[in-house]
C-alpha atoms as a printed R data frame, in Angstrom:
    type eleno elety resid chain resno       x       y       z
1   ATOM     1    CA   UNK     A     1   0.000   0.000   0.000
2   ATOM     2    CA   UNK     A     2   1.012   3.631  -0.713
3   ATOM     3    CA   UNK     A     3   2.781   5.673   2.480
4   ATOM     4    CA   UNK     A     4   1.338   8.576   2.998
5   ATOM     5    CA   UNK     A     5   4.428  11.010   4.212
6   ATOM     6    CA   UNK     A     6   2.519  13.098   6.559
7   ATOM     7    CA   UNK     A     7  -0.600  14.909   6.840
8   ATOM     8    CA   UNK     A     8  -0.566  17.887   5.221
9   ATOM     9    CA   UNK     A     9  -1.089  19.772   1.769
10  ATOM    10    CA   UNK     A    10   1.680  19.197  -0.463
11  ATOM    11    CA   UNK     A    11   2.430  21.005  -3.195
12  ATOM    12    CA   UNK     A    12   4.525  20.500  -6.718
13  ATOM    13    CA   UNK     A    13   7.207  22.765  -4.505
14  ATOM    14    CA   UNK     A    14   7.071  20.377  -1.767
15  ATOM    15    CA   UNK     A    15   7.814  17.428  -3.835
16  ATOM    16    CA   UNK     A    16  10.603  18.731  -5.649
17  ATOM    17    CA   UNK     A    17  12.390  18.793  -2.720
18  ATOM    18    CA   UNK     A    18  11.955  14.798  -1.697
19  ATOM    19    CA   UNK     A    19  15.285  13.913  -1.293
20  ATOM    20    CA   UNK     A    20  15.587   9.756  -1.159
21  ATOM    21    CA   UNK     A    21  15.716   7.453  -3.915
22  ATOM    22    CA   UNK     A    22  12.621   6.598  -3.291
23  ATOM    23    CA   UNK     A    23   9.387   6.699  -5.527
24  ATOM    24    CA   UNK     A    24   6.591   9.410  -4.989
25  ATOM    25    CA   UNK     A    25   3.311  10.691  -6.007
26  ATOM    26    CA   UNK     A    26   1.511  13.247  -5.306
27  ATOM    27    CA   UNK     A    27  -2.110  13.268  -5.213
28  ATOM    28    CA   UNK     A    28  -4.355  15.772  -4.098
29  ATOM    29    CA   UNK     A    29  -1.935  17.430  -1.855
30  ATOM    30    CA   UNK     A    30  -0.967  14.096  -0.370
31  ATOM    31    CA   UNK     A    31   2.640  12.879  -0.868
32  ATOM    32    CA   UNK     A    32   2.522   9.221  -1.760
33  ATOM    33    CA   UNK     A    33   5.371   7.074  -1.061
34  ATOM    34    CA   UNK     A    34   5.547   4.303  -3.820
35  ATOM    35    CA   UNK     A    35   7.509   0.301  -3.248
36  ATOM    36    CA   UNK     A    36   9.282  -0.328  -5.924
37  ATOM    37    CA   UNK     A    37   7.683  -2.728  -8.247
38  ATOM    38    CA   UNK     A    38   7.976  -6.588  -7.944
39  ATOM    39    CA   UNK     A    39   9.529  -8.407 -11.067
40  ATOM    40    CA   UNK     A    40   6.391  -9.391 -12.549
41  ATOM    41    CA   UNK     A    41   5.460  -6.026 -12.500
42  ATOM    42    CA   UNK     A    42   8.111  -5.017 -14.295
43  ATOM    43    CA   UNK     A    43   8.422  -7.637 -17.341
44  ATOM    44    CA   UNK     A    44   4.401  -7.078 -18.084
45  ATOM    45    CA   UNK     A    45   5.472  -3.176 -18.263
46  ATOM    46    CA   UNK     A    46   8.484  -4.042 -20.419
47  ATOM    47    CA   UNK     A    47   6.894  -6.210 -22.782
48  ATOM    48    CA   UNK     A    48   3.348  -3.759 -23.194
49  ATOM    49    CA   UNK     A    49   6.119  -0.939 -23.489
50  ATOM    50    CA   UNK     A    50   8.078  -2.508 -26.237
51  ATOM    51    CA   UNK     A    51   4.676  -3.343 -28.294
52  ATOM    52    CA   UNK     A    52   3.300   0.342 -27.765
53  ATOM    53    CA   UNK     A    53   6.943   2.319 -28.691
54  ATOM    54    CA   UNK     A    54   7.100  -0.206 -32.341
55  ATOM    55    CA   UNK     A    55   3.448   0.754 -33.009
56  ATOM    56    CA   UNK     A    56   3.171   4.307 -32.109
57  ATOM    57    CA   UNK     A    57   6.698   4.549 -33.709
58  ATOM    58    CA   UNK     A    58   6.167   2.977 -36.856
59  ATOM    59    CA   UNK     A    59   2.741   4.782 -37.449
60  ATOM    60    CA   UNK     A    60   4.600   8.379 -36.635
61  ATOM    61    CA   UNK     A    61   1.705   8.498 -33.792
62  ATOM    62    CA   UNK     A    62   3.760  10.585 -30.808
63  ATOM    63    CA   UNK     A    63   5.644   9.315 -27.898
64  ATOM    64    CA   UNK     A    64   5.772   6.596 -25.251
65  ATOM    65    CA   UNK     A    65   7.358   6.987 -21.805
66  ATOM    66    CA   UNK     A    66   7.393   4.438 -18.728
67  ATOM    67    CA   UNK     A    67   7.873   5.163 -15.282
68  ATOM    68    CA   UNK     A    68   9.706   6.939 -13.439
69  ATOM    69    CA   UNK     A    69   8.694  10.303 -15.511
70  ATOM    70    CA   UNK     A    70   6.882  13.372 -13.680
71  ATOM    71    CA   UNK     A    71   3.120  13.930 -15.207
72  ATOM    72    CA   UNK     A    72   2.639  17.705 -13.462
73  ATOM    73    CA   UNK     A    73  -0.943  17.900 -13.734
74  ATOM    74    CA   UNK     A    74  -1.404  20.561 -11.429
75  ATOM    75    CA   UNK     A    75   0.096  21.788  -8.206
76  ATOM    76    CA   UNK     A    76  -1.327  19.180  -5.811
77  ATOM    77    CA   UNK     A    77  -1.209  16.206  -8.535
78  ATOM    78    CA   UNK     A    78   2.076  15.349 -10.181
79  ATOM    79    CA   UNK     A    79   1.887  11.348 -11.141
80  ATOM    80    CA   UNK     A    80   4.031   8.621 -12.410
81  ATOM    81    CA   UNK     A    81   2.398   6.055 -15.011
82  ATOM    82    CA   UNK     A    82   3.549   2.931 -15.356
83  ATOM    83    CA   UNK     A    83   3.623   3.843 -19.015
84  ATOM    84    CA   UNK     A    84   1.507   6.915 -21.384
85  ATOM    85    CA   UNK     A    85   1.417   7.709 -24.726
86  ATOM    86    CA   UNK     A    86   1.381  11.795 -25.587
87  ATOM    87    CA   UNK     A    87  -0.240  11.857 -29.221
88  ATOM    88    CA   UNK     A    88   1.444  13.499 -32.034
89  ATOM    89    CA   UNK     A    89  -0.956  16.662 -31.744
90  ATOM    90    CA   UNK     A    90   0.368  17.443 -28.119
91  ATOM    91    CA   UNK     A    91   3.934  16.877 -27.798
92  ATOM    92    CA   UNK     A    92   4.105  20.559 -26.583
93  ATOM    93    CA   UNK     A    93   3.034  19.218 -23.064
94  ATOM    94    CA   UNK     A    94   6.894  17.266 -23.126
95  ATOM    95    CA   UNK     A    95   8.698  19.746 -20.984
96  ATOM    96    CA   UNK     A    96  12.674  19.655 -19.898
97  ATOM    97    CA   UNK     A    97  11.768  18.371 -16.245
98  ATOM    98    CA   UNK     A    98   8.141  16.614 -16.592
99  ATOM    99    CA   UNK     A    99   5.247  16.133 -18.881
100 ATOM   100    CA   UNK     A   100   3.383  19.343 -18.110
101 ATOM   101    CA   UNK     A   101  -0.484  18.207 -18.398
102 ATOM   102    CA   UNK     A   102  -2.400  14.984 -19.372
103 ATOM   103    CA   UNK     A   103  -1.610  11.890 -21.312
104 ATOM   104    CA   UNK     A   104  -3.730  11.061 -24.354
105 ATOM   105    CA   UNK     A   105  -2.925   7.001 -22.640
106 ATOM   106    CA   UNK     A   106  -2.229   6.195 -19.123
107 ATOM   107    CA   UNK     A   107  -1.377   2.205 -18.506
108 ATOM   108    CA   UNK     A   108  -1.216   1.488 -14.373
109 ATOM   109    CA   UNK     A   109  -0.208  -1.947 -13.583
110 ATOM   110    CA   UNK     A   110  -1.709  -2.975 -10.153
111 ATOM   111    CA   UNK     A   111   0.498  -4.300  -7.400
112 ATOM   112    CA   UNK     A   112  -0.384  -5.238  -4.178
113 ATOM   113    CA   UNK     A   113   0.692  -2.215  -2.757
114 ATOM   114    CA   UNK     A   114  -1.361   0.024  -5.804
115 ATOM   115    CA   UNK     A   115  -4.747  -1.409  -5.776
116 ATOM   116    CA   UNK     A   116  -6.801   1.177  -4.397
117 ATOM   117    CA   UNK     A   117  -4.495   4.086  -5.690
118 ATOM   118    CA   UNK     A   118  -4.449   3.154  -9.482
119 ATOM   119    CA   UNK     A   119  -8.117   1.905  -9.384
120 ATOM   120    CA   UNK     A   120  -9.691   4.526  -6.928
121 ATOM   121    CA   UNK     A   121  -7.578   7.588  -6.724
122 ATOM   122    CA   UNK     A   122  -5.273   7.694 -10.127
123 ATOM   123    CA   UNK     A   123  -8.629   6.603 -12.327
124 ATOM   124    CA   UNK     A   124 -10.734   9.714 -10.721
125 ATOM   125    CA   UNK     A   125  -7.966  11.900 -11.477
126 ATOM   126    CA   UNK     A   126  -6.869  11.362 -14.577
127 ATOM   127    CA   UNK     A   127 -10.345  11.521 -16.103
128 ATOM   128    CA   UNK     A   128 -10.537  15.181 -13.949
129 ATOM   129    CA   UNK     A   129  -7.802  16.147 -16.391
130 ATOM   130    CA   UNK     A   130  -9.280  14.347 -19.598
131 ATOM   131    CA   UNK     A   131  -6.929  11.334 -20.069
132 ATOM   132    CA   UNK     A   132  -8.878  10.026 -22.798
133 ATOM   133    CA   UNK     A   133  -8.118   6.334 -22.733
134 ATOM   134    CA   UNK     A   134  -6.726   4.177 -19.421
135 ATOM   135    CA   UNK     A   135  -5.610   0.641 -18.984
136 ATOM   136    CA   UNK     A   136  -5.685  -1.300 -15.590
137 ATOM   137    CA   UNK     A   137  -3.732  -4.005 -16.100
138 ATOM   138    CA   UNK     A   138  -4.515  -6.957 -13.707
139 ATOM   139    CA   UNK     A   139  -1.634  -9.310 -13.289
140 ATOM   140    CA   UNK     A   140  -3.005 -11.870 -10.997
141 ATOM   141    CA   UNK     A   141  -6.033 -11.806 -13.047
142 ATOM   142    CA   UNK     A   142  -3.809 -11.630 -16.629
143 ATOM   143    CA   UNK     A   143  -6.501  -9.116 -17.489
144 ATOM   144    CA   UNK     A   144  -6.228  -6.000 -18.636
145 ATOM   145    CA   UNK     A   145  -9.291  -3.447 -18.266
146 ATOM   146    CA   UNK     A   146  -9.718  -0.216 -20.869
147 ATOM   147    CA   UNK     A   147 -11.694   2.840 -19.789
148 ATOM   148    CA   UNK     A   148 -12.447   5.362 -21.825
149 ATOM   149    CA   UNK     A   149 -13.161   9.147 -21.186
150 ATOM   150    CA   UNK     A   150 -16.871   9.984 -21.631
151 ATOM   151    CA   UNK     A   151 -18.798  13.125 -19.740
152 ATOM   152    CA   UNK     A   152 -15.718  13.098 -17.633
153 ATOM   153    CA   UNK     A   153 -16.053   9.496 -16.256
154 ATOM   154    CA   UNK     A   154 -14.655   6.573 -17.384
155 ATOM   155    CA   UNK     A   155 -16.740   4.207 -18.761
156 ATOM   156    CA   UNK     A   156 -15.643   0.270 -19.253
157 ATOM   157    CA   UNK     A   157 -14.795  -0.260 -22.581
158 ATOM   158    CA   UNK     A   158 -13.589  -3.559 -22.670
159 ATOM   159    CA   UNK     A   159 -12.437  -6.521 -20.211
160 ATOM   160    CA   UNK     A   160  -9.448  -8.653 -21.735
161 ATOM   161    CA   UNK     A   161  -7.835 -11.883 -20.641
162 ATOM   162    CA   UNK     A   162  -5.030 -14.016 -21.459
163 ATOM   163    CA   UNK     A   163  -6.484 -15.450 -24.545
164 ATOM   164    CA   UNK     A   164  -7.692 -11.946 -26.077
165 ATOM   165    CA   UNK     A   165  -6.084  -9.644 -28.412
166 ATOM   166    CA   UNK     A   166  -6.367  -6.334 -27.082
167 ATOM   167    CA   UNK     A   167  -7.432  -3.166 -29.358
168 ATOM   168    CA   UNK     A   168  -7.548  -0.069 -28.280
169 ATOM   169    CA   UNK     A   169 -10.338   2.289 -29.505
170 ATOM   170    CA   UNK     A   170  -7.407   5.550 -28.813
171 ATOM   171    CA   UNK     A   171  -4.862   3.630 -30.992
172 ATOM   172    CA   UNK     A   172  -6.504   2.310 -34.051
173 ATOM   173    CA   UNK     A   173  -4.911  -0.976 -35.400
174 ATOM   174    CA   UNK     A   174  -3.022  -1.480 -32.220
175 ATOM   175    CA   UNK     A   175  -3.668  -5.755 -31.988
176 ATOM   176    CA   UNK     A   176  -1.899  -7.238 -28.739
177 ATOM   177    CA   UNK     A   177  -1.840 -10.467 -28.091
178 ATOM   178    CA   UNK     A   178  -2.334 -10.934 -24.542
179 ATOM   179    CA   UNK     A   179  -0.779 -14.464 -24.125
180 ATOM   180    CA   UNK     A   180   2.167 -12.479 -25.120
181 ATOM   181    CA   UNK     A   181   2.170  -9.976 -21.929
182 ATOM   182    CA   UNK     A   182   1.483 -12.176 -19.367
């Protein structure tokens, strides 16, 4: 489970000035201490990474970046995807120190530790700041869930499991083979 540091507002400021090597969040003024992720965690992210950069590459679609990378979304909320995908359109937002506003894609990966943040907490804030498309992906489960941005909820677009090929309705012709994630 997330640490929370202390109570108190934080602010983009504030957690500019964390000094550890360790991992945080902030989210809605609270400062979010992170584990770092268990292996599983981080082959699923490597392999849906690898599949994402080709595609989006290939098809001249924008840019993919995995975690650690600073989303600033506002003062109080500055968040670390496991992996998002800025669209060609709005590659402005790609500043020197952080990605300075929302992700067109935002793919969490739940760990024990995450469950509640990434489907509670990181879901109802990234459709506050219009992330158009997010993926939960489930590894326990080998599912991975796709919301999509509508009236400024997410709605459930799809469910997949191990024996689905994913598409995504943000990326058109992206085909992923799920048996070859998890």
């Amino acid at each position: 489970m997330p640490v929370v540091i202390e109570k108190k507002k934080y602010t983009y400021e504030d957690y500019l000035k964390t000094s550890d090597d360790k991992q945080y969040e902030l989210i809605d003024g609270e400062l979010l201490m992170t584990p770092s992720p268990v292996p599983n965690h981080q082959r699923i992210s490597r392999k849906l990474e690898f599949i994402l950069e080709k595609f989006v590459t290939e098809n001249n679609l924008g840019e993919i970046f995995d975690a650690p990378c600073d989303v600033y979304l506002d003062d109080e909320n500055v968040i670390q995807p496991d992996i998002l995908f800025i669209s060609l359109d709005r590659l402005a937002i790609i500043g020197e120190k952080n990605i300075q506003g929302a992700p067109d894609l935002a793919v969490e990966i739940i760990s024990e530790n995450s469950a509640y943040k990434d489907m509670v907490q990181k879901k109802r804030l990234y459709a506050r700041f219009g992330v158009k498309e997010y993926w939960v992906v489930i590894p326990d489960c080998e599912e991975i869930e796709i919301y999509i941005l509508k009236d400024n909820t997410y709605r459930l677009y799809k469910s997949y499991n191990k024996s689905d090929n994913l598409e995504s309705p943000l990326l058109k012709g992206l085909n992923i083979a799920l048996k070859d994630i998890f």
